[in-house]
Amino acid sequence: MSKGLDYDTLNENVKKTAYAVRGELYLRASELQKQGKKIIFTNVGNPHALGQKPLTFPRQVVALCQAPFLLDDPNVGLLFPEDAIARAKYYLSITSGGLGAYSDSRGLPAIRQEVADFIERRDGYPSNPEHIFLTDGASKGVMQILNAIIRNKNDGILVPVPQYPLYSAAITLLGGSLIPYYLEETSNWGLDIDDLHQSVVQAKMKGITVRAMVIINPGNPTGQCLSASNINQLLKFCFHENLVLLADEVYQQNIYQNSRPFISAKKMLLDMHAPINTGMQLVSFHTVSKGYWGECGQRGGYFEMTNIPSQTVDEIYKISSISLSPNVPAQIFMGLMVNPLKPGDISYQKFVTECNAILESLKRRAHIMTDGFNSCRNVVCNFTEGAMYSFPQIKLPPRAIEAAKKAGKIADVFYCLKLLEATGISTVPGSGFGQKEGVFHLRTTILPPEEDMPEIMASFKKFNNEFMQQYDGTGSSGYSRM
Amino acid sequence: MSKGLDYDTLNENVKKTAYAVRGELYLRASELQKQGKKIIFTNVGNPHALGQKPLTFPRQVVALCQAPFLLDDPNVGLLFPEDAIARAKYYLSITSGGLGAYSDSRGLPAIRQEVADFIERRDGYPSNPEHIFLTDGASKGVMQILNAIIRNKNDGILVPVPQYPLYSAAITLLGGSLIPYYLEETSNWGLDIDDLHQSVVQAKMKGITVRAMVIINPGNPTGQCLSASNINQLLKFCFHENLVLLADEVYQQNIYQNSRPFISAKKMLLDMHAPINTGMQLVSFHTVSKGYWGECGQRGGYFEMTNIPSQTVDEIYKISSISLSPNVPAQIFMGLMVNPLKPGDISYQKFVTECNAILESLKRRAHIMTDGFNSCRNVVCNFTEGAMYSFPQIKLPPRAIEAAKKAGKIADVFYCLKLLEATGISTVPGSGFGQKEGVFHLRTTILPPEEDMPEIMASFKKFNNEFMQQYDGTGSSGYSRM
């Protein structure tokens, strides 16, 4: 007889769930690393793992909060600047017993107020701290909200394709239905509202009620910044279809061009007229893991709920309470991120210099990478307008697709595995994010150190050339092109 | 038409879920606090919130890990001892980019090895680090495992009554069925195996397959330490019924007597003969939130899987990956907890002195509280052998039960609310944990500062006397006892 944790008796939704970012490619890369091969992990947006240094000031503040006894040490000023000491004292004063005490399950009230103030400055509209919940990273918030929405497989969630697979994974795990809508590669990964309508109509024909829509702006894996008119259109669409909009805006600091700045869904919504601005339900997500912070390992995030009834907010609060509280150190990072140093503060100049250096370098790397991909045979790539990823299309020759099939692999998995074995570059195949039938991509982060970038792109180009040579029918094998 | 996050369309399991530790009593206490009333929060095991100081050494290590640039500062030795500096360097060397980088989704391999070594020292049997996952607190691990097990409402989980409501909440949220088994208050909250059998038989009659059993040892809210023979019996029971045993052992450091030391389920299992020792599935949970650490706000925990097939371990790994990684600072705390300072280390003496002071004080508080409750009219209370809670039975007079009914409250909620309003002591009613029909309790932590304890118990006694006076029919109201 089977036991409770035997594979055959497990929750089917657990088994069905796929998560490509740490899937077959990642596991193979980890294996090769164990064998001594040098691996360049570009499979996940993890800046510090690729050498990005943490910003000094926030780390000073959190270190002092972890070691509050230092604040009584006469030598503390030798290692910490005055403004970090003051800020640490402030944060300790708003906890209920330092970093070792559980906070309220929604996070510390004073930090939720700092978040609300930040949103108000950013958007020009008031924000209610009672509708802001701090979370252990944005992913946890997304899962909490989807868990509240999804009842069964007849509840559909509109998700962009390609998408960051958190969404497909969470929807499968929660037993809902993912309703795909396609981003248009030829219009720089913009949304097509007609296509959205089509997706909803098709879902309805299958008996599925579409209840929410996900946008990722700036895009992951696609790197686009949505235009104001695009956001405007999709807000109207959500309102008319009674959808909750889940706006994943974790890359809002990562912008590498000026023509399409980041605009929050919240601001666009409140710019609109009644009944849309007061009626459309919106949940927006943010994090300390991205931007020029990249504090992934700390696990800090928040979500803000707009036009969500208070009875629902109470339910979400109740469910948060089961895990008692988000980790407190990351709540402090969130406070520091949304309420940074100001001109005149002792550490201001250093802080700004560090932030700018990171952002400027990311911008240059976005260019190096896009240009590098576009110089390769059978590869085309939109510019990374924002976020941390490059998502080139790889035009795989039919013989490569054939060879993949023989090897029992999806064609882009086959390509990415060969890339990994040849160069140590660990990417994620486009199929992990979804893509149109017969079209293939890979995702790489733009995070490798700037000085290594030329070599990485040269190594990619060499591999790609040989791969295309081998499978494109013009090589020495003598087979004619199919 | 309803929208996606309107209350009436929410996931029913979310709405049905109850979590008493932060329920009506907690909300009322928070309200009173806002109004300026002094509240003694004993509703949740949150030692630092009640004044317990963090252990110095681990905080020094984690502070240095947060601010690695201090390690290059010539003055670092003025604020940090050498062994903390060395340990911080070690931990930084095993991360993949400091505390700001995601770790493997199971946690850092070197820390999982430290956990495995700890378990081996504790139990005398090898432990496999590949079957140890670090988590954001033990609760998250429990939810992950229950999520893997529970498929639908016909899957039952045996849960002790009274129980820490994490279990009832998680099972409801995941759509499974809670199968209660009663702890015997008269035999110091021990398990009755016959009663367990009865619970399984009754579940089967309802078409429910019991798939797992939860034990909390030392007990929450009941404070008992299970005897070796009790654990032995229940392991055999689980084996014969094909149940996964979920052993919540987060209070294993909190032991306040010598006659029943903590014995892990893992050790008892491996002490047994084949096929039980190799066949029974066990998942054990631990945390940095309890013990003499009390680092609740850091959110660190682990679970160890014994006799779980590797295919299942892979599935659980995959699901962990969706949230990318547990927070890294708390992983360091876990490493420090399971691999503490050794005699001869510079900071050893201070560390041991701090640990002992906390544990000895908790032991004294356990006595003060038990004795205090037992000196009150209509109150009886088992001694807190372990954990952090006192769970006195309150023998409510029929007229109090009547008055509660009129007020639309469960009788113990009625009592606890009146206690809160009169004294500021915020407890959790026994009904939040489950109890036998017609029997009432409350749970309080033993965590208020030792010097405040006499006053708190006096204040409780005074309230209880007045309450009993009012409702026990012997007071001035003239009504005869019902």
Coordinates of C-alpha atoms in Angstrom, one line a residue, chain A residues 2-240:
Chain A
S2 CA 1.2 3.5 -0.8
K3 CA 2.4 5.8 1.9
G4 CA 1.5 9.5 2.3
L5 CA 4.7 10.8 0.6
D6 CA 5.1 8.2 -2.1
Y7 CA 5.4 9.8 -5.5
D8 CA 2.2 8.1 -6.8
T9 CA 0.1 9.5 -4.1
L10 CA 1.3 13.1 -4.2
N11 CA -0.9 16.0 -4.9
E12 CA -1.3 16.0 -8.7
N13 CA -1.0 19.8 -8.9
V14 CA 2.5 19.6 -7.3
K15 CA 3.5 17.0 -9.9
K16 CA 2.1 19.0 -12.8
T17 CA 3.8 22.2 -11.7
A18 CA 6.8 23.2 -13.9
Y19 CA 9.4 25.9 -13.0
A20 CA 12.0 26.3 -15.8
V21 CA 14.2 28.9 -14.1
R22 CA 15.6 26.2 -11.9
G23 CA 14.7 23.3 -14.2
E24 CA 16.7 20.8 -16.3
L25 CA 19.2 23.4 -17.5
Y26 CA 19.9 24.7 -14.0
L27 CA 20.3 21.1 -12.6
R28 CA 22.7 20.2 -15.4
A29 CA 24.7 23.4 -14.8
S30 CA 24.9 22.6 -11.1
E31 CA 26.1 19.1 -11.9
L32 CA 28.8 20.5 -14.3
Q33 CA 29.9 23.0 -11.7
K34 CA 30.3 20.2 -9.2
Q35 CA 32.5 18.5 -11.8
G36 CA 34.7 21.6 -11.8
K37 CA 33.5 23.3 -15.0
K38 CA 33.3 27.1 -14.8
I39 CA 29.6 28.0 -15.1
I40 CA 28.2 31.5 -15.8
F41 CA 24.8 31.4 -14.1
T42 CA 22.6 33.7 -16.2
N43 CA 19.5 31.6 -15.5
V44 CA 18.2 33.8 -12.7
G45 CA 18.2 37.5 -11.9
N46 CA 20.6 37.2 -9.0
P47 CA 23.0 40.2 -9.3
H48 CA 25.1 39.7 -6.2
A49 CA 25.9 36.1 -7.3
L50 CA 27.5 37.6 -10.4
G51 CA 29.7 40.1 -8.5
Q52 CA 27.4 43.1 -7.9
K53 CA 28.3 44.7 -4.6
P54 CA 25.6 45.6 -2.2
L55 CA 24.9 49.3 -1.6
T56 CA 26.8 50.3 1.5
F57 CA 24.4 52.5 3.5
P58 CA 21.5 50.1 3.8
R59 CA 23.8 47.3 4.7
Q60 CA 25.3 49.5 7.5
V61 CA 21.8 50.2 8.8
V62 CA 20.7 46.6 8.8
A63 CA 24.0 45.4 10.4
L64 CA 23.5 47.9 13.2
C65 CA 19.9 46.7 13.7
Q66 CA 21.2 43.1 13.9
A67 CA 23.7 44.1 16.5
P68 CA 21.9 46.8 18.5
F69 CA 24.5 46.5 21.3
L70 CA 27.0 48.3 19.0
L71 CA 24.9 51.5 19.4
D72 CA 26.1 51.7 23.0
D73 CA 29.8 51.1 22.0
P74 CA 31.9 54.3 22.2
N75 CA 33.8 53.0 19.1
V76 CA 30.7 52.6 16.9
G77 CA 31.5 55.9 15.1
L78 CA 34.8 54.4 13.8
L79 CA 32.9 51.9 11.7
F80 CA 29.6 53.4 11.0
P81 CA 28.6 56.9 9.8
E82 CA 26.3 59.0 11.9
D83 CA 23.3 58.8 9.5
A84 CA 23.4 55.0 9.5
I85 CA 23.5 55.0 13.3
A86 CA 20.5 57.4 13.4
R87 CA 18.5 55.4 10.9
A88 CA 19.2 52.1 12.7
K89 CA 18.0 53.7 16.0
Y90 CA 14.9 54.8 14.2
Y91 CA 14.1 51.4 12.7
L92 CA 14.8 49.6 16.0
S93 CA 12.4 52.0 17.7
I94 CA 9.5 51.0 15.4
T95 CA 10.0 47.3 15.8
S96 CA 8.3 45.4 18.6
G97 CA 11.5 44.0 20.0
G98 CA 14.2 44.4 17.3
L99 CA 14.8 42.1 14.3
G100 CA 14.2 39.0 16.5
A101 CA 10.5 39.8 17.2
Y102 CA 7.7 38.8 14.8
S103 CA 6.1 41.9 13.4
D104 CA 2.5 42.3 12.5
S105 CA 1.7 39.8 9.7
R106 CA 1.4 42.6 7.2
G107 CA 4.7 44.0 8.2
L108 CA 5.8 46.9 10.5
P109 CA 3.2 49.7 10.4
A110 CA 5.9 52.4 10.1
I111 CA 7.5 50.8 7.1
R112 CA 4.1 50.3 5.4
Q113 CA 3.7 54.0 5.9
E114 CA 7.1 54.6 4.3
V115 CA 6.0 52.5 1.4
A116 CA 2.7 54.5 1.1
D117 CA 4.7 57.8 1.1
F118 CA 6.9 56.4 -1.7
I119 CA 3.9 55.4 -3.8
E120 CA 2.3 58.8 -3.2
R121 CA 5.5 60.6 -4.3
R122 CA 5.9 58.4 -7.3
D123 CA 2.3 58.5 -8.6
G124 CA 0.9 61.8 -7.2
Y125 CA -2.0 60.0 -5.5
P126 CA -2.5 59.0 -1.9
S127 CA -1.8 55.4 -0.9
N128 CA -3.3 53.7 2.1
P129 CA -0.7 51.8 4.3
E130 CA -3.5 49.5 5.5
H131 CA -3.7 48.2 2.0
I132 CA 0.0 47.5 1.8
F133 CA 1.4 44.2 2.9
L134 CA 5.1 43.4 3.2
T135 CA 6.1 40.0 2.1
D136 CA 9.2 37.7 1.9
G137 CA 9.9 38.7 -1.7
A138 CA 7.4 39.6 -4.3
S139 CA 6.8 35.9 -5.3
K140 CA 5.2 35.2 -1.9
G141 CA 2.8 38.1 -2.4
V142 CA 1.8 36.9 -5.9
M143 CA 1.1 33.4 -4.5
Q144 CA -1.0 34.8 -1.7
I145 CA -3.2 36.9 -4.0
L146 CA -3.6 34.1 -6.6
N147 CA -4.5 31.8 -3.7
A148 CA -7.3 34.1 -2.7
I149 CA -8.6 34.3 -6.3
I150 CA -8.4 30.8 -7.6
R151 CA -11.1 28.4 -6.5
N152 CA -10.8 25.6 -9.1
K153 CA -9.9 24.8 -12.7
N154 CA -12.7 26.9 -14.0
D155 CA -11.0 30.1 -12.7
G156 CA -8.7 31.5 -15.4
I157 CA -5.8 33.9 -15.0
L158 CA -4.6 35.8 -18.1
V159 CA -0.8 35.5 -18.3
P160 CA 1.5 37.0 -20.9
V161 CA 3.4 34.6 -23.1
P162 CA 6.3 34.7 -22.8
Q163 CA 6.0 35.0 -19.0
Y164 CA 8.1 34.6 -15.9
P165 CA 7.2 31.1 -14.9
L166 CA 6.3 32.0 -11.3
Y167 CA 2.8 32.6 -12.8
S168 CA 2.3 29.4 -14.6
A169 CA 3.8 27.5 -11.6
A170 CA 1.6 29.2 -9.0
I171 CA -1.6 28.8 -11.1
T172 CA -0.9 25.1 -11.7
L173 CA -0.1 24.5 -8.0
L174 CA -3.3 26.3 -6.9
G175 CA -5.4 24.3 -9.4
G176 CA -6.5 27.2 -11.6
S177 CA -6.3 27.6 -15.4
L178 CA -3.7 29.7 -17.2
I179 CA -5.1 31.7 -20.1
P180 CA -2.3 32.8 -22.3
Y181 CA -2.1 36.1 -24.2
Y182 CA 0.7 36.7 -26.6
L183 CA 3.2 39.6 -26.4
E184 CA 4.1 40.8 -29.9
E185 CA 7.8 40.3 -30.6
T186 CA 7.6 42.4 -33.7
S187 CA 6.1 45.4 -31.8
N188 CA 8.8 45.2 -29.1
W189 CA 6.8 42.8 -27.0
G190 CA 3.8 45.1 -26.6
L191 CA 0.2 43.9 -25.8
D192 CA -2.4 43.5 -28.5
I193 CA -5.8 44.2 -26.9
D194 CA -7.7 42.4 -29.7
D195 CA -5.6 39.3 -28.8
L196 CA -6.6 39.7 -25.2
H197 CA -10.3 39.8 -26.1
Q198 CA -9.8 36.6 -28.1
S199 CA -8.2 34.9 -25.2
V200 CA -11.1 35.7 -22.9
V201 CA -13.7 34.6 -25.5
Q202 CA -11.9 31.3 -26.0
A203 CA -11.6 30.7 -22.3
K204 CA -15.4 31.3 -21.9
M205 CA -16.1 28.8 -24.6
K206 CA -14.3 26.2 -22.4
G207 CA -16.4 27.2 -19.4
I208 CA -13.6 29.1 -17.8
T209 CA -14.3 32.4 -16.0
V210 CA -11.3 34.7 -16.4
R211 CA -10.9 36.5 -13.1
A212 CA -7.5 38.2 -13.2
M213 CA -4.8 39.4 -15.6
V214 CA -1.1 39.5 -15.0
I215 CA 1.2 42.1 -16.5
I216 CA 5.0 42.2 -16.0
N217 CA 6.2 45.7 -16.6
P218 CA 9.1 46.1 -17.3
G219 CA 8.9 42.7 -18.8
N220 CA 10.4 39.4 -17.7
P221 CA 11.8 37.7 -19.8
T222 CA 11.1 40.2 -22.6
G223 CA 12.6 43.4 -21.2
Q224 CA 10.0 45.8 -22.7
C225 CA 8.5 48.8 -21.0
L226 CA 4.8 49.1 -21.7
S227 CA 3.7 52.4 -23.3
A228 CA 1.2 54.7 -21.5
S229 CA -1.3 54.0 -24.2
N230 CA -0.9 50.2 -23.9
I231 CA -1.4 50.4 -20.1
N232 CA -4.4 52.6 -20.6
Q233 CA -6.0 50.2 -23.0
L234 CA -5.4 47.2 -20.8
L235 CA -6.9 49.0 -17.7
K236 CA -10.1 49.6 -19.7
F237 CA -10.1 46.0 -20.8
C238 CA -9.7 44.7 -17.2
F239 CA -12.4 47.1 -16.0
H240 CA -14.9 45.9 -18.7

